[in-house]
Amino acid sequence: MSDSNLLAVDVFPMRWGDMDSLGHLNNTLYYRFCEEARVGWLARHGWSVALAAGIGPILAASSCQFRQPLVYPCNIRVETFVKRLGNSSFTLGHNISREDQTGTLAAEAEAVIVWCDYAAGMSLPLPDTLRAQLSRA
């Protein structure tokens, strides 16, 4: 993947308490770092993730393939990119690695996000401006 395909790159410090009893990053934290990257990108581009907004993104599915453990201390790099763009949804991919070892994947994750009318619980077409932002990535 070239840098032009990246939607965002975020770096998060791994904390001592993020490790599990096996001495590596707990598997649930991979999802948390992807969530931070995803929600951060949306917020930076003006897309609210709040019930009060009435409509917005909702996570429909997520998955993660663990490749190599991450061990304290390190900074965790999350590369986010668009994998698929649909009518009412989009799929983001996440490559997770140590910041100082970007050529070695620790995990590959993805998240399917649906644009939703929160009150009705129904999907809506992606807003044109969001679609344009995602299409450029």
PDB file of C-alpha atoms in Angstrom:
ATOM      1  CA  MET A   1       0.000   0.000   0.000  1.00  0.00           C
ATOM      2  CA  SER A   2       1.404   3.383  -0.921  1.00  0.00           C
ATOM      3  CA  ASP A   3       1.212   6.405   1.367  1.00  0.00           C
ATOM      4  CA  SER A   4      -1.308   7.959  -1.030  1.00  0.00           C
ATOM      5  CA  ASN A   5      -3.791   5.222  -0.061  1.00  0.00           C
ATOM      6  CA  LEU A   6      -3.611   6.127   3.623  1.00  0.00           C
ATOM      7  CA  LEU A   7      -6.517   7.908   5.204  1.00  0.00           C
ATOM      8  CA  ALA A   8      -4.607   8.549   8.445  1.00  0.00           C
ATOM      9  CA  VAL A   9      -1.665   7.497  10.573  1.00  0.00           C
ATOM     10  CA  ASP A  10      -2.044   7.648  14.342  1.00  0.00           C
ATOM     11  CA  VAL A  11       0.522   6.804  17.004  1.00  0.00           C
ATOM     12  CA  PHE A  12      -0.415   5.764  20.529  1.00  0.00           C
ATOM     13  CA  PRO A  13       1.882   5.049  23.479  1.00  0.00           C
ATOM     14  CA  MET A  14       1.591   1.569  24.935  1.00  0.00           C
ATOM     15  CA  ARG A  15       1.152   1.740  28.697  1.00  0.00           C
ATOM     16  CA  TRP A  16       2.515  -0.798  31.176  1.00  0.00           C
ATOM     17  CA  GLY A  17      -1.042  -1.680  32.194  1.00  0.00           C
ATOM     18  CA  ASP A  18      -1.985  -2.490  28.565  1.00  0.00           C
ATOM     19  CA  MET A  19      -0.145  -5.808  28.812  1.00  0.00           C
ATOM     20  CA  ASP A  20      -1.899  -9.019  29.731  1.00  0.00           C
ATOM     21  CA  SER A  21      -0.594 -11.883  31.870  1.00  0.00           C
ATOM     22  CA  LEU A  22       1.412 -13.204  28.913  1.00  0.00           C
ATOM     23  CA  GLY A  23       3.433  -9.978  28.800  1.00  0.00           C
ATOM     24  CA  HIS A  24       2.149  -8.502  25.550  1.00  0.00           C
ATOM     25  CA  LEU A  25      -0.539  -6.052  24.466  1.00  0.00           C
ATOM     26  CA  ASN A  26      -3.943  -7.411  25.456  1.00  0.00           C
ATOM     27  CA  ASN A  27      -5.986  -8.353  22.380  1.00  0.00           C
ATOM     28  CA  THR A  28      -8.860  -6.025  23.320  1.00  0.00           C
ATOM     29  CA  LEU A  29      -6.540  -3.011  23.077  1.00  0.00           C
ATOM     30  CA  TYR A  30      -5.969  -3.575  19.345  1.00  0.00           C
ATOM     31  CA  TYR A  31      -9.670  -2.854  18.855  1.00  0.00           C
ATOM     32  CA  ARG A  32      -9.440   0.184  21.149  1.00  0.00           C
ATOM     33  CA  PHE A  33      -6.550   1.687  19.163  1.00  0.00           C
ATOM     34  CA  CYS A  34      -8.450   1.127  15.895  1.00  0.00           C
ATOM     35  CA  GLU A  35     -11.506   2.766  17.438  1.00  0.00           C
ATOM     36  CA  GLU A  36      -9.447   5.798  18.490  1.00  0.00           C
ATOM     37  CA  ALA A  37      -8.013   6.103  14.979  1.00  0.00           C
ATOM     38  CA  ARG A  38     -11.435   5.764  13.324  1.00  0.00           C
ATOM     39  CA  VAL A  39     -13.334   8.115  15.639  1.00  0.00           C
ATOM     40  CA  GLY A  40     -10.457  10.610  15.596  1.00  0.00           C
ATOM     41  CA  TRP A  41     -10.455  10.748  11.796  1.00  0.00           C
ATOM     42  CA  LEU A  42     -14.218  11.280  11.699  1.00  0.00           C
ATOM     43  CA  ALA A  43     -14.048  14.044  14.327  1.00  0.00           C
ATOM     44  CA  ARG A  44     -11.153  15.823  12.587  1.00  0.00           C
ATOM     45  CA  HIS A  45     -13.262  15.923   9.417  1.00  0.00           C
ATOM     46  CA  GLY A  46     -16.458  17.178  11.070  1.00  0.00           C
ATOM     47  CA  TRP A  47     -18.409  13.927  11.326  1.00  0.00           C
ATOM     48  CA  SER A  48     -20.026  13.689  14.743  1.00  0.00           C
ATOM     49  CA  VAL A  49     -20.169  10.392  16.567  1.00  0.00           C
ATOM     50  CA  ALA A  50     -22.940  11.394  18.970  1.00  0.00           C
ATOM     51  CA  LEU A  51     -26.515  10.274  19.506  1.00  0.00           C
ATOM     52  CA  ALA A  52     -27.581  13.926  19.761  1.00  0.00           C
ATOM     53  CA  ALA A  53     -26.599  14.418  16.114  1.00  0.00           C
ATOM     54  CA  GLY A  54     -29.512  12.187  15.061  1.00  0.00           C
ATOM     55  CA  ILE A  55     -27.586  10.563  12.222  1.00  0.00           C
ATOM     56  CA  GLY A  56     -24.027   9.388  11.877  1.00  0.00           C
ATOM     57  CA  PRO A  57     -21.680   6.438  11.845  1.00  0.00           C
ATOM     58  CA  ILE A  58     -22.216   3.206  13.711  1.00  0.00           C
ATOM     59  CA  LEU A  59     -19.902   0.214  13.856  1.00  0.00           C
ATOM     60  CA  ALA A  60     -21.529  -2.772  12.157  1.00  0.00           C
ATOM     61  CA  ALA A  61     -18.651  -5.283  12.242  1.00  0.00           C
ATOM     62  CA  SER A  62     -15.000  -5.538  13.179  1.00  0.00           C
ATOM     63  CA  SER A  63     -12.285  -8.136  12.965  1.00  0.00           C
ATOM     64  CA  CYS A  64      -8.605  -8.468  13.737  1.00  0.00           C
ATOM     65  CA  GLN A  65      -5.935 -10.913  12.653  1.00  0.00           C
ATOM     66  CA  PHE A  66      -3.062 -10.975  15.134  1.00  0.00           C
ATOM     67  CA  ARG A  67       0.350 -11.480  13.524  1.00  0.00           C
ATOM     68  CA  GLN A  68       2.996 -10.640  16.124  1.00  0.00           C
ATOM     69  CA  PRO A  69       2.797  -9.551  19.779  1.00  0.00           C
ATOM     70  CA  LEU A  70       3.445  -5.973  20.808  1.00  0.00           C
ATOM     71  CA  VAL A  71       5.500  -5.668  23.986  1.00  0.00           C
ATOM     72  CA  TYR A  72       6.030  -2.729  26.333  1.00  0.00           C
ATOM     73  CA  PRO A  73       7.638  -0.248  25.901  1.00  0.00           C
ATOM     74  CA  CYS A  74       6.689   0.924  22.439  1.00  0.00           C
ATOM     75  CA  ASN A  75       4.588   3.346  20.459  1.00  0.00           C
ATOM     76  CA  ILE A  76       1.847   1.738  18.414  1.00  0.00           C
ATOM     77  CA  ARG A  77       1.286   2.934  14.842  1.00  0.00           C
ATOM     78  CA  VAL A  78      -2.165   2.511  13.304  1.00  0.00           C
ATOM     79  CA  GLU A  79      -2.422   3.104   9.561  1.00  0.00           C
ATOM     80  CA  THR A  80      -6.028   3.554   8.471  1.00  0.00           C
ATOM     81  CA  PHE A  81      -7.183   3.215   4.875  1.00  0.00           C
ATOM     82  CA  VAL A  82     -10.397   2.716   2.913  1.00  0.00           C
ATOM     83  CA  LYS A  83     -10.957  -0.882   1.842  1.00  0.00           C
ATOM     84  CA  ARG A  84     -14.464  -0.576   0.439  1.00  0.00           C
ATOM     85  CA  LEU A  85     -16.966   2.175  -0.200  1.00  0.00           C
ATOM     86  CA  GLY A  86     -20.640   1.241  -0.458  1.00  0.00           C
ATOM     87  CA  ASN A  87     -23.935   3.108  -0.683  1.00  0.00           C
ATOM     88  CA  SER A  88     -24.599   3.384   3.053  1.00  0.00           C
ATOM     89  CA  SER A  89     -21.403   1.923   4.471  1.00  0.00           C
ATOM     90  CA  PHE A  90     -17.645   1.872   4.199  1.00  0.00           C
ATOM     91  CA  THR A  91     -14.962  -0.487   5.392  1.00  0.00           C
ATOM     92  CA  LEU A  92     -11.754   0.790   6.915  1.00  0.00           C
ATOM     93  CA  GLY A  93      -8.620  -1.299   7.104  1.00  0.00           C
ATOM     94  CA  HIS A  94      -6.062  -0.860   9.866  1.00  0.00           C
ATOM     95  CA  ASN A  95      -2.435  -1.974   9.774  1.00  0.00           C
ATOM     96  CA  ILE A  96      -0.998  -2.059  13.286  1.00  0.00           C
ATOM     97  CA  SER A  97       2.718  -2.103  14.029  1.00  0.00           C
ATOM     98  CA  ARG A  98       5.360  -0.738  16.343  1.00  0.00           C
ATOM     99  CA  GLU A  99       6.226   2.799  15.306  1.00  0.00           C
ATOM    100  CA  ASP A 100       9.900   1.815  15.079  1.00  0.00           C
ATOM    101  CA  GLN A 101       9.143  -1.356  13.041  1.00  0.00           C
ATOM    102  CA  THR A 102       6.587  -0.248  10.464  1.00  0.00           C
ATOM    103  CA  GLY A 103       7.616  -2.998   8.050  1.00  0.00           C
ATOM    104  CA  THR A 104       6.495  -5.707  10.485  1.00  0.00           C
ATOM    105  CA  LEU A 105       2.744  -6.002  10.985  1.00  0.00           C
ATOM    106  CA  ALA A 106       1.569  -6.835  14.478  1.00  0.00           C
ATOM    107  CA  ALA A 107      -2.056  -7.047  13.347  1.00  0.00           C
ATOM    108  CA  GLU A 108      -4.434  -6.363  10.483  1.00  0.00           C
ATOM    109  CA  ALA A 109      -7.909  -5.182  11.387  1.00  0.00           C
ATOM    110  CA  GLU A 110     -10.980  -3.893   9.641  1.00  0.00           C
ATOM    111  CA  ALA A 111     -14.169  -2.094  10.609  1.00  0.00           C
ATOM    112  CA  VAL A 112     -17.436  -1.817   8.704  1.00  0.00           C
ATOM    113  CA  ILE A 113     -19.158   1.484   9.417  1.00  0.00           C
ATOM    114  CA  VAL A 114     -22.777   2.123   8.437  1.00  0.00           C
ATOM    115  CA  TRP A 115     -24.294   5.602   8.167  1.00  0.00           C
ATOM    116  CA  CYS A 116     -27.350   5.434  10.373  1.00  0.00           C
ATOM    117  CA  ASP A 117     -30.493   7.221  11.485  1.00  0.00           C
ATOM    118  CA  TYR A 118     -30.027   6.532  15.197  1.00  0.00           C
ATOM    119  CA  ALA A 119     -33.687   6.947  16.212  1.00  0.00           C
ATOM    120  CA  ALA A 120     -35.070   4.801  13.394  1.00  0.00           C
ATOM    121  CA  GLY A 121     -32.230   2.291  13.588  1.00  0.00           C
ATOM    122  CA  MET A 122     -31.960   2.307   9.810  1.00  0.00           C
ATOM    123  CA  SER A 123     -29.117   2.860   7.394  1.00  0.00           C
ATOM    124  CA  LEU A 124     -28.917   5.977   5.244  1.00  0.00           C
ATOM    125  CA  PRO A 125     -26.862   6.760   2.140  1.00  0.00           C
ATOM    126  CA  LEU A 126     -23.428   8.154   2.957  1.00  0.00           C
ATOM    127  CA  PRO A 127     -23.365  11.960   2.828  1.00  0.00           C
ATOM    128  CA  ASP A 128     -21.855  13.194  -0.450  1.00  0.00           C
ATOM    129  CA  THR A 129     -19.090  15.133   1.304  1.00  0.00           C
ATOM    130  CA  LEU A 130     -18.074  12.102   3.365  1.00  0.00           C
ATOM    131  CA  ARG A 131     -18.123   9.914   0.259  1.00  0.00           C
ATOM    132  CA  ALA A 132     -15.851  12.432  -1.488  1.00  0.00           C
ATOM    133  CA  GLN A 133     -13.421  12.468   1.451  1.00  0.00           C
ATOM    134  CA  LEU A 134     -13.275   8.675   1.548  1.00  0.00           C
ATOM    135  CA  SER A 135     -12.978   8.390  -2.234  1.00  0.00           C
ATOM    136  CA  ARG A 136      -9.836  10.531  -2.216  1.00  0.00           C
ATOM    137  CA  ALA A 137      -8.073   8.072   0.108  1.00  0.00           C
TER     138      ALA A 137
END
